Protein backbone atom coordinates (compact mmCIF):
# COMPACT_ATOMS: atom_id res chain seq x y z
CA MET A 1 77.34 49.57 67.94
CA ARG A 2 79.80 48.65 70.70
CA ILE A 3 77.10 48.44 73.37
CA LEU A 4 75.15 45.89 71.36
CA SER A 5 78.15 43.75 70.46
CA ARG A 6 79.30 43.74 74.05
CA MET A 7 75.90 42.39 75.13
CA LEU A 8 75.42 39.73 72.45
CA PRO A 9 76.91 36.76 74.38
CA VAL A 10 74.53 37.38 77.29
CA ALA A 11 71.62 37.89 74.92
CA ALA A 12 72.38 34.66 73.10
CA CYS A 13 72.21 32.74 76.36
CA ALA A 14 68.90 34.40 77.23
CA VAL A 15 67.44 33.49 73.83
CA CYS A 16 68.65 29.90 74.13
CA LEU A 17 67.17 29.54 77.58
CA GLY A 18 63.88 30.96 76.36
CA ALA A 19 63.83 28.58 73.39
CA CYS A 20 64.58 25.56 75.52
CA ALA A 21 61.83 26.40 78.02
CA PRO A 22 58.15 25.61 77.33
CA GLU A 23 56.64 28.27 75.07
CA ARG A 24 54.21 30.71 76.61
CA GLU A 25 52.34 33.73 75.37
CA ARG A 26 54.50 36.88 75.45
CA ALA A 27 52.93 39.54 77.61
CA ASP A 28 51.79 42.76 75.96
CA LEU A 29 54.33 44.62 78.09
CA VAL A 30 57.45 43.14 79.68
CA PHE A 31 58.90 45.26 82.47
CA ILE A 32 62.18 44.68 84.30
CA GLN A 33 62.77 45.87 87.83
CA SER A 34 65.76 45.41 90.08
CA ALA A 35 64.32 43.09 92.74
CA GLU A 36 61.58 40.71 93.73
CA PRO A 37 58.71 42.51 95.54
CA GLU A 38 58.77 42.07 99.30
CA THR A 39 54.98 41.85 99.47
CA LEU A 40 51.87 42.87 97.54
CA ASP A 41 49.86 43.69 100.68
CA PRO A 42 48.95 47.43 100.52
CA ALA A 43 49.19 47.75 104.30
CA LEU A 44 52.72 46.35 104.37
CA THR A 45 54.42 47.58 101.19
CA SER A 46 57.13 50.13 101.90
CA ASP A 47 59.50 49.95 98.91
CA GLN A 48 59.03 51.20 95.37
CA VAL A 49 59.50 47.75 93.84
CA SER A 50 56.53 46.35 95.78
CA MET A 51 54.40 49.46 95.43
CA ARG A 52 54.54 49.42 91.63
CA LEU A 53 52.76 46.09 91.61
CA SER A 54 50.46 46.71 94.55
CA THR A 55 49.09 49.90 92.97
CA ALA A 56 48.32 47.98 89.77
CA LEU A 57 46.26 45.48 91.79
CA PHE A 58 44.51 47.74 94.29
CA GLU A 59 42.90 51.16 93.91
CA GLY A 60 41.93 53.65 96.58
CA LEU A 61 39.46 56.50 96.64
CA CYS A 62 41.74 58.27 94.18
CA ARG A 63 44.37 57.00 91.75
CA VAL A 64 47.50 58.58 90.27
CA ASN A 65 47.49 59.60 86.60
CA GLN A 66 50.49 59.43 84.27
CA ALA A 67 51.48 62.97 85.29
CA GLY A 68 51.76 61.81 88.93
CA ARG A 69 48.69 63.72 90.12
CA PRO A 70 45.65 62.36 91.98
CA GLU A 71 42.36 61.90 90.16
CA PRO A 72 39.07 60.17 91.04
CA GLY A 73 39.41 56.40 91.46
CA MET A 74 36.95 54.29 93.45
CA ALA A 75 35.39 57.60 94.49
CA GLU A 76 33.83 59.59 91.66
CA ARG A 77 33.55 62.83 93.68
CA TRP A 78 33.89 64.33 97.15
CA GLU A 79 33.02 67.39 99.20
CA ILE A 80 35.24 69.23 101.68
CA SER A 81 33.82 71.09 104.69
CA PRO A 82 34.46 74.85 105.07
CA ASP A 83 37.04 74.20 107.82
CA ARG A 84 38.75 71.71 105.44
CA LYS A 85 38.77 69.00 108.11
CA THR A 86 35.92 66.78 106.88
CA TYR A 87 35.88 64.97 103.52
CA THR A 88 32.83 63.14 102.22
CA PHE A 89 33.63 60.68 99.42
CA HIS A 90 31.01 59.18 97.08
CA LEU A 91 31.98 55.79 95.62
CA ARG A 92 31.22 54.95 92.02
CA ALA A 93 28.29 52.71 91.19
CA GLY A 94 29.35 49.40 89.66
CA THR A 95 32.82 49.11 91.22
CA ALA A 96 33.61 45.51 92.12
CA TRP A 97 36.25 43.13 93.41
CA THR A 98 37.54 40.38 91.12
CA ASP A 99 35.26 37.91 92.91
CA GLY A 100 32.27 39.99 91.76
CA ARG A 101 31.47 41.51 95.15
CA ALA A 102 30.71 45.25 95.14
CA VAL A 103 33.28 47.67 96.56
CA VAL A 104 31.56 49.48 99.45
CA ALA A 105 32.47 52.17 101.97
CA GLU A 106 32.82 49.58 104.74
CA ASP A 107 35.71 48.02 102.78
CA PHE A 108 37.65 51.23 103.34
CA VAL A 109 36.74 51.45 107.02
CA GLY A 110 37.90 47.88 107.71
CA SER A 111 41.01 48.19 105.55
CA TRP A 112 42.10 51.45 107.18
CA LYS A 113 41.53 49.91 110.59
CA ARG A 114 43.75 46.99 109.60
CA ALA A 115 46.46 49.31 108.24
CA LEU A 116 46.45 51.30 111.49
CA ASP A 117 46.30 48.27 113.80
CA PRO A 118 49.63 47.89 115.68
CA ALA A 119 49.33 44.11 115.18
CA THR A 120 49.55 44.55 111.40
CA GLY A 121 52.94 46.23 111.73
CA GLY A 122 52.66 48.47 108.67
CA ASP A 123 55.55 50.90 108.24
CA TYR A 124 53.21 53.47 106.73
CA ALA A 125 50.61 53.57 109.51
CA SER A 126 51.89 56.99 110.58
CA LEU A 127 50.90 58.35 107.17
CA MET A 128 47.27 58.10 108.33
CA HIS A 129 47.81 59.97 111.59
CA VAL A 130 46.30 63.05 109.97
CA ILE A 131 42.91 61.35 110.52
CA ARG A 132 41.24 62.22 113.81
CA GLY A 133 42.10 59.68 116.51
CA ALA A 134 44.23 57.54 114.17
CA LYS A 135 47.52 58.17 115.98
CA ALA A 136 46.15 57.14 119.38
CA PHE A 137 44.69 53.97 117.88
CA SER A 138 47.77 52.95 115.89
CA GLU A 139 50.11 53.55 118.80
CA GLY A 140 47.93 51.47 121.13
CA GLN A 141 46.95 54.40 123.36
CA ASP A 142 43.22 53.99 122.64
CA PRO A 143 42.02 50.65 121.20
CA ASP A 144 38.52 52.02 120.45
CA PHE A 145 38.44 52.37 116.66
CA SER A 146 35.03 54.03 116.79
CA LYS A 147 36.88 57.19 117.89
CA VAL A 148 38.87 57.25 114.66
CA GLY A 149 37.45 59.73 112.16
CA VAL A 150 36.39 57.36 109.40
CA LYS A 151 32.80 56.22 108.94
CA ALA A 152 30.68 54.47 106.31
CA VAL A 153 27.59 56.68 106.08
CA ASP A 154 26.03 54.17 103.71
CA GLU A 155 27.29 51.61 101.17
CA LYS A 156 28.60 54.25 98.79
CA THR A 157 29.46 57.16 101.12
CA LEU A 158 32.58 57.47 103.27
CA ARG A 159 33.16 60.33 105.70
CA VAL A 160 36.67 61.16 106.92
CA GLU A 161 37.45 63.67 109.69
CA LEU A 162 40.99 65.04 110.05
CA GLU A 163 42.88 66.38 113.04
CA ASN A 164 43.91 69.50 111.11
CA PRO A 165 43.46 70.88 107.59
CA THR A 166 45.76 68.73 105.47
CA PRO A 167 46.47 70.22 102.02
CA TYR A 168 47.72 66.90 100.63
CA PHE A 169 44.95 64.62 101.92
CA VAL A 170 43.48 63.96 98.46
CA ASP A 171 47.00 62.90 97.37
CA LEU A 172 47.07 60.50 100.33
CA THR A 173 43.87 58.80 99.22
CA ALA A 174 45.69 57.76 96.02
CA PHE A 175 48.54 56.18 98.02
CA VAL A 176 48.57 52.39 98.23
CA THR A 177 48.40 52.17 102.05
CA LEU A 178 44.90 53.67 101.91
CA ALA A 179 43.65 51.24 99.25
CA PRO A 180 40.98 48.74 100.33
CA VAL A 181 41.86 45.08 100.74
CA PRO A 182 39.59 41.97 100.68
CA LEU A 183 39.18 41.42 104.40
CA GLY A 184 37.21 38.17 104.04
CA THR A 185 39.95 36.69 101.84
CA ILE A 186 42.63 37.73 104.33
CA GLU A 187 40.68 36.17 107.20
CA LYS A 188 40.31 32.94 105.23
CA HIS A 189 43.87 32.54 103.92
CA GLY A 190 46.04 34.49 106.36
CA THR A 191 49.41 35.56 104.97
CA ALA A 192 48.82 33.34 101.91
CA TRP A 193 46.06 35.65 100.71
CA ILE A 194 48.41 37.36 98.19
CA LYS A 195 49.08 34.10 96.29
CA PRO A 196 47.60 34.01 92.76
CA ALA A 197 45.12 31.27 93.67
CA ASN A 198 43.73 33.29 96.60
CA ILE A 199 44.12 36.99 95.93
CA VAL A 200 41.11 39.20 95.25
CA THR A 201 41.77 42.71 93.88
CA ASN A 202 39.89 45.84 92.83
CA GLY A 203 42.49 47.59 90.65
CA ALA A 204 43.19 47.69 86.94
CA TYR A 205 44.87 44.25 87.03
CA PHE A 206 44.69 40.93 88.83
CA LEU A 207 47.56 38.58 89.70
CA GLU A 208 47.67 35.69 87.24
CA GLU A 209 51.06 34.17 88.04
CA TRP A 210 53.96 34.61 90.44
CA LEU A 211 57.04 32.44 90.02
CA LEU A 212 59.55 33.49 92.67
CA ASP A 213 62.74 35.06 91.26
CA ASP A 214 61.48 34.46 87.72
CA ARG A 215 58.39 36.45 86.77
CA ILE A 216 55.09 37.93 87.85
CA ARG A 217 52.24 38.17 85.37
CA LEU A 218 49.34 40.60 85.66
CA ARG A 219 46.18 40.44 83.54
CA LYS A 220 43.65 43.19 82.94
CA ASN A 221 40.80 43.06 85.43
CA PRO A 222 37.49 42.84 83.48
CA HIS A 223 35.60 44.00 86.60
CA TYR A 224 37.61 47.25 86.81
CA TRP A 225 35.40 50.32 86.43
CA ASP A 226 37.73 51.85 83.80
CA ALA A 227 38.76 48.63 82.03
CA ALA A 228 37.93 50.13 78.62
CA ASN A 229 40.82 52.57 79.03
CA VAL A 230 43.43 50.05 80.26
CA GLY A 231 45.77 49.61 77.32
CA MET A 232 47.72 46.44 78.12
CA GLU A 233 45.94 43.09 78.46
CA THR A 234 48.92 41.40 80.14
CA ILE A 235 52.04 42.67 81.88
CA GLU A 236 55.03 40.57 82.89
CA ILE A 237 57.42 41.82 85.57
CA LYS A 238 60.87 40.23 85.68
CA PRO A 239 63.22 40.76 88.64
CA VAL A 240 66.76 41.24 87.28
CA GLN A 241 69.57 42.53 89.47
CA ASP A 242 72.39 42.56 86.94
CA ALA A 243 72.41 45.75 84.85
CA ASN A 244 74.14 44.16 81.85
CA THR A 245 71.57 41.35 81.73
CA ALA A 246 68.70 43.84 81.95
CA LEU A 247 70.14 45.91 79.13
CA SER A 248 70.58 42.78 77.06
CA TYR A 249 66.91 41.91 77.48
CA PHE A 250 65.98 45.42 76.36
CA HIS A 251 68.24 45.39 73.29
CA THR A 252 66.96 42.03 72.10
CA GLY A 253 63.30 42.94 72.51
CA GLN A 254 62.71 40.59 75.43
CA CYS A 255 61.72 43.56 77.59
CA ASP A 256 59.96 46.82 76.74
CA LEU A 257 60.49 49.02 79.77
CA ILE A 258 63.05 49.59 82.51
CA MET A 259 62.58 52.28 85.17
CA ASP A 260 65.24 51.55 87.78
CA LYS A 261 68.34 53.73 87.85
CA GLY A 262 70.30 50.76 89.18
CA MET A 263 69.80 49.09 85.80
CA ILE A 264 72.41 51.38 84.23
CA PRO A 265 75.82 49.68 83.89
CA PRO A 266 78.11 52.30 85.51
CA THR A 267 80.72 52.05 82.73
CA LEU A 268 78.11 52.78 80.04
CA THR A 269 76.29 55.75 81.57
CA GLN A 270 77.66 58.37 79.19
CA LYS A 271 76.96 56.26 76.08
CA LEU A 272 73.46 55.33 77.21
CA LYS A 273 72.56 59.00 77.81
CA GLN A 274 72.96 59.58 74.07
CA GLN A 275 70.39 56.95 73.06
CA PRO A 276 66.90 58.07 71.92
CA TRP A 277 65.26 55.49 74.19
CA PHE A 278 67.04 56.79 77.31
CA HIS A 279 64.77 59.23 79.18
CA THR A 280 65.50 61.22 82.36
CA GLY A 281 63.79 63.83 84.49
CA PRO A 282 63.91 65.19 88.05
CA PHE A 283 61.57 63.88 90.72
CA LEU A 284 61.11 64.10 94.47
CA GLY A 285 63.69 61.55 95.53
CA THR A 286 66.81 61.65 97.69
CA TRP A 287 69.66 59.15 98.04
CA PHE A 288 71.03 59.23 101.59
CA ILE A 289 72.85 57.19 104.22
CA ARG A 290 71.01 55.99 107.31
CA ILE A 291 72.93 55.80 110.56
CA ASN A 292 71.91 53.43 113.35
CA VAL A 293 72.15 55.77 116.33
CA THR A 294 71.53 52.94 118.82
CA LYS A 295 74.87 51.23 118.12
CA PRO A 296 78.20 52.60 119.35
CA PRO A 297 80.11 54.49 118.10
CA PHE A 298 77.23 56.12 116.21
CA ASP A 299 75.29 56.83 119.40
CA ASP A 300 77.61 59.87 119.58
CA ALA A 301 76.36 62.78 117.42
CA ARG A 302 79.94 64.00 116.95
CA VAL A 303 80.87 60.76 115.21
CA ARG A 304 77.81 60.98 112.98
CA GLN A 305 78.64 64.58 112.10
CA ALA A 306 82.24 63.62 111.33
CA PHE A 307 81.13 60.88 108.94
CA ALA A 308 78.79 63.36 107.22
CA LEU A 309 81.53 65.99 106.89
CA ALA A 310 83.88 63.42 105.31
CA VAL A 311 81.54 62.63 102.38
CA ASP A 312 82.47 64.35 99.13
CA LYS A 313 79.02 64.42 97.50
CA ALA A 314 80.23 66.09 94.31
CA ARG A 315 82.73 63.27 93.81
CA ILE A 316 79.91 60.72 93.87
CA VAL A 317 77.63 62.45 91.35
CA GLU A 318 80.47 63.42 89.00
CA LYS A 319 82.44 60.20 89.14
CA ILE A 320 79.79 57.51 89.67
CA THR A 321 76.14 58.41 89.03
CA GLN A 322 76.84 60.87 86.15
CA LEU A 323 73.22 61.70 85.34
CA GLY A 324 73.34 65.36 86.25
CA GLU A 325 72.10 64.85 89.82
CA LEU A 326 72.30 67.74 92.28
CA THR A 327 74.24 67.14 95.47
CA ALA A 328 71.84 67.13 98.41
CA TRP A 329 72.03 69.97 100.92
CA GLY A 330 69.04 68.54 102.78
CA LEU A 331 66.73 65.54 102.86
CA THR A 332 63.82 67.29 101.13
CA PRO A 333 64.45 67.80 97.38
CA PRO A 334 63.94 71.10 95.55
CA GLY A 335 60.41 71.52 94.21
CA THR A 336 58.73 69.91 97.21
CA GLY A 337 55.51 71.54 98.39
CA GLN A 338 54.75 75.23 98.05
CA ASP A 339 58.04 77.16 97.94
CA TYR A 340 59.72 74.91 100.51
CA GLN A 341 63.50 75.11 100.62
CA ALA A 342 65.48 72.59 102.67
CA PRO A 343 68.02 74.14 105.07
CA PRO A 344 71.72 73.44 104.40
CA GLY A 345 73.11 70.35 106.08
CA LEU A 346 76.74 69.33 106.54
CA ASP A 347 78.98 69.48 103.49
CA LEU A 348 82.57 68.37 102.93
CA ASN A 349 84.91 69.68 105.65
CA VAL A 350 87.66 67.18 106.44
CA GLU A 351 89.40 69.39 108.99
CA GLU A 352 86.22 69.77 111.06
CA ALA A 353 85.46 66.06 110.69
CA ARG A 354 88.86 65.14 112.12
CA ARG A 355 88.42 67.61 114.99
CA LEU A 356 85.07 66.05 115.92
CA MET A 357 86.51 62.51 115.77
CA ALA A 358 89.35 63.54 118.10
CA GLU A 359 86.87 65.20 120.44
CA ALA A 360 84.82 61.98 120.48
CA GLY A 361 87.95 60.02 121.49
CA TYR A 362 89.15 58.74 118.11
CA PRO A 363 92.06 60.99 117.01
CA GLY A 364 93.16 59.93 113.54
CA GLY A 365 90.77 57.00 113.79
CA LYS A 366 92.73 55.39 116.64
CA GLY A 367 90.61 53.02 118.72
CA PHE A 368 87.68 53.25 116.33
CA PRO A 369 85.88 49.89 116.03
CA ARG A 370 85.25 48.21 112.69
CA VAL A 371 81.82 49.12 111.40
CA GLU A 372 79.70 47.94 108.45
CA TYR A 373 78.05 49.70 105.54
CA LEU A 374 75.14 47.85 103.91
CA TYR A 375 74.28 48.17 100.23
CA ILE A 376 72.16 46.34 97.68
CA PRO A 377 73.54 44.28 94.74
CA LEU A 378 73.49 46.87 91.96
CA GLY A 379 76.58 48.08 90.12
CA VAL A 380 76.11 51.75 90.94
CA GLU A 381 75.49 50.94 94.62
CA ARG A 382 78.67 48.87 94.79
CA ASN A 383 80.68 51.72 93.28
CA ILE A 384 79.22 54.27 95.69
CA ALA A 385 79.98 51.94 98.61
CA ILE A 386 83.61 51.59 97.54
CA GLU A 387 83.93 55.36 97.15
CA LEU A 388 82.43 56.03 100.60
CA GLN A 389 84.74 53.45 102.16
CA ALA A 390 87.74 55.24 100.65
CA MET A 391 86.50 58.69 101.75
CA TRP A 392 86.04 57.65 105.37
CA GLN A 393 89.43 55.91 105.37
CA GLU A 394 91.22 58.92 103.86
CA ALA A 395 89.52 61.61 105.95
CA LEU A 396 89.00 59.85 109.28
CA GLY A 397 91.45 56.96 109.32
CA VAL A 398 88.69 54.41 109.97
CA THR A 399 87.92 51.03 108.42
CA VAL A 400 84.39 50.48 107.13
CA ASN A 401 83.55 46.97 105.96
CA LEU A 402 81.19 46.68 102.99
CA THR A 403 78.32 44.20 103.18
CA LYS A 404 76.09 43.41 100.23
CA GLN A 405 72.55 42.20 100.94
CA GLU A 406 69.62 41.24 98.72
CA GLN A 407 66.85 43.81 98.88
CA LYS A 408 64.54 41.78 101.15
CA VAL A 409 67.38 41.10 103.59
CA TRP A 410 68.54 44.72 103.44
CA LEU A 411 65.02 45.95 104.27
CA LYS A 412 64.83 43.48 107.16
CA SER A 413 68.23 44.63 108.48
CA MET A 414 67.07 48.24 108.47
CA ARG A 415 63.79 47.46 110.23
CA GLU A 416 65.58 45.45 112.91
CA LEU A 417 68.40 48.02 113.25
CA ASP A 418 70.90 45.33 112.39
CA TYR A 419 73.47 47.64 110.79
CA HIS A 420 75.80 50.58 111.45
CA LEU A 421 75.50 52.51 108.18
CA CYS A 422 73.43 51.70 105.12
CA ARG A 423 72.48 53.12 101.76
CA SER A 424 68.96 54.36 101.59
CA SER A 425 66.63 56.44 99.48
CA TRP A 426 63.22 57.99 99.66
CA VAL A 427 60.79 59.01 96.95
CA GLY A 428 58.03 61.41 97.92
CA ASP A 429 54.64 59.73 98.22
CA TYR A 430 52.98 63.11 97.61
CA ASN A 431 54.24 66.64 97.00
CA ASP A 432 54.70 68.04 100.49
CA PRO A 433 57.70 68.29 102.91
CA SER A 434 55.87 66.03 105.37
CA THR A 435 56.34 63.00 103.10
CA PHE A 436 60.07 63.22 103.89
CA LEU A 437 60.08 64.66 107.40
CA ASP A 438 57.31 62.53 108.95
CA MET A 439 59.58 59.55 108.30
CA PHE A 440 61.88 60.38 111.22
CA ILE A 441 59.39 61.10 113.98
CA THR A 442 59.69 58.82 117.00
CA GLY A 443 58.04 55.47 116.37
CA SER A 444 57.56 55.89 112.62
CA GLY A 445 57.78 52.53 110.85
CA ASN A 446 59.95 54.17 108.19
CA ASN A 447 62.40 55.76 110.66
CA ARG A 448 64.74 52.74 110.78
CA THR A 449 67.57 54.61 112.50
CA GLY A 450 66.55 54.32 116.15
CA TRP A 451 66.74 58.11 116.32
CA SER A 452 64.29 59.91 118.58
CA ASN A 453 64.25 63.62 119.32
CA GLU A 454 61.56 65.48 121.29
CA LYS A 455 62.34 68.81 119.61
CA TYR A 456 62.01 67.27 116.16
CA ASP A 457 58.74 65.52 117.00
CA ARG A 458 57.30 68.73 118.44
CA LEU A 459 58.25 70.78 115.38
CA VAL A 460 56.81 68.27 112.87
CA THR A 461 53.58 68.08 114.89
CA GLU A 462 53.43 71.88 115.10
CA ALA A 463 53.91 72.20 111.33
CA ALA A 464 51.06 69.75 110.72
CA GLY A 465 48.67 72.08 112.57
CA GLU A 466 49.86 75.31 110.93
CA ALA A 467 47.60 76.62 108.16
CA ASP A 468 49.88 79.48 107.05
CA ILE A 469 52.21 78.05 104.37
CA LEU A 470 55.15 80.38 105.10
CA LYS A 471 55.03 79.66 108.83
CA ARG A 472 54.57 75.95 108.14
CA ASN A 473 57.63 75.90 105.88
CA ALA A 474 59.72 77.72 108.49
CA ILE A 475 58.79 75.15 111.16
CA PHE A 476 59.64 72.27 108.83
CA GLN A 477 63.02 73.90 108.14
CA GLN A 478 63.80 73.98 111.86
CA ALA A 479 62.90 70.29 112.10
CA GLU A 480 64.99 69.34 109.08
CA GLN A 481 68.00 71.25 110.42
CA THR A 482 67.72 69.28 113.66
CA LEU A 483 67.72 66.01 111.71
CA ILE A 484 70.54 66.62 109.24
CA ARG A 485 72.82 69.13 110.93
CA GLU A 486 72.47 69.20 114.70
CA GLU A 487 71.92 65.45 115.09
CA SER A 488 73.07 64.01 111.72
CA ALA A 489 70.87 60.94 111.99
CA ILE A 490 71.18 60.64 108.22
CA ILE A 491 73.58 61.89 105.54
CA PRO A 492 71.82 63.27 102.43
CA VAL A 493 74.06 62.74 99.39
CA TYR A 494 72.21 63.54 96.15
CA TYR A 495 68.80 64.24 94.65
CA TYR A 496 67.57 61.65 92.21
CA VAL A 497 67.08 61.95 88.49
CA GLY A 498 64.43 59.56 87.14
CA VAL A 499 65.43 57.12 84.41
CA GLN A 500 63.27 55.18 81.96
CA PHE A 501 64.34 52.97 79.04
CA TYR A 502 61.60 52.74 76.41
CA HIS A 503 60.98 53.53 72.75
CA ALA A 504 58.81 56.66 72.79
CA ASP A 505 57.88 56.20 69.12
CA ARG A 506 56.14 52.94 70.09
CA LEU A 507 55.12 53.10 73.75
CA GLU A 508 53.02 55.88 75.24
CA GLY A 509 51.72 56.61 78.72
CA VAL A 510 55.13 56.82 80.41
CA GLN A 511 55.70 60.36 81.65
CA GLY A 512 58.30 61.72 84.03
CA ASN A 513 56.68 63.21 87.13
CA LEU A 514 57.60 64.47 90.58
CA ILE A 515 56.60 61.33 92.48
CA ASP A 516 58.14 58.92 89.93
CA ASP A 517 54.86 56.99 89.67
CA HIS A 518 54.11 55.39 86.30
CA PRO A 519 50.81 53.45 86.34
CA PHE A 520 50.76 50.40 84.06
CA ARG A 521 47.12 51.08 83.22
CA CYS A 522 48.13 54.29 81.39
CA MET A 523 50.57 52.52 79.06
CA ARG A 524 49.67 51.42 75.53
CA TRP A 525 51.29 50.72 72.20
CA LYS A 526 50.91 53.41 69.56
CA ASN A 527 50.62 50.94 66.68
């Protein structure tokens, strides 16, 4: 096979390096992902790479199953009040941390307080604003945490009061930000608490080894309440940015699973799609371009709209990604929530784009400053960046410099608004429009554009308090139209298709799902 022969020189080097290094036990499952995790701290993780590991180490009241749906985790059951605003969770007997200490309701109270604390700086704090009083506390308006609607009734009972009925709250309790953390360990070790020698976990696995830019090894947690149903004793995660190298590892049996779309060599997409171990499926994810609205010339909405109108989305999915992706008419993907349909944003219209640029003072691109587009070091991202650069040059007459940054640096640049334009993506944390639209409210840690709009904030808040699904959807549509059309703070480009490389005749427990979440604990070998 041509693909194999083309990879053999790389594979030979990998084998030689492995043979020359000290021998070690091969993990039951070797998984390759495209970057080193930024952190394993549940309160601070904000990217999929980090979350995959953090959710293996820490478990909340609920956990996600292989179909991507919430199911009982640390809590074995719960009751919901008639007004659907109060949840009473009952923790399992016998749940414990890896240091042997019991998991109790107060662990959740303290961990949620830490996640909401402005001093922690978690990007996902706003996710918990559905809890009564949580927004005022996390934004520093009221430092009295006793007013926040979370209380340990006793060691095994947790009561949570919400601001409004929240149809996805059970889904939220399975999300990593709401997982408990070992507060005593954090107090003792500070930021070093996530090192293998210090970390204490309550999930299906514990952290056995972390060699930076080489490997992370997880081992099954014997204290885990469901350890009998965890299939893999050890899991090794290898960060590999080069798609050809990753594919070489897979072909030579040095890795068992790849789940990052960036690990597809762009020139081999069509051939790989024909392989029996190549699996795809739609999920709630959108690839889009963030625009830093605080930096001229993008502080002018007309310029942002012009850049959006100059992007030929069909050209990108047909020429570069080639996995059957749909071009994105909005930020929120099809299938989100109950019958929600994103409103149409701005599509290709070069004539209108040029008119807006002239109106903004840049006819034919004259006088337009040099700006930068940030992307991460993956082959498909490089190719998209080059294509966008050409589109903006052809349609608008402007020069856009391309800047490649490692994932950690890229995330830092976005947080600090140290960019003009940058590639971005978002995968739904739960199946509801709010998981996409809450991101761009004023002050959200995941906003990362500097954009703030009173109308948008009001509409998203209004939708959160609306019980009628049809009315709620209509309000969300108004908000989304403000974001992507009237203000163009972002440019949605395409809706993701999930990709997994694995041999289905050998490995089970990997299942495509809407939130693209694939728990390691569900995976096992058939033979």
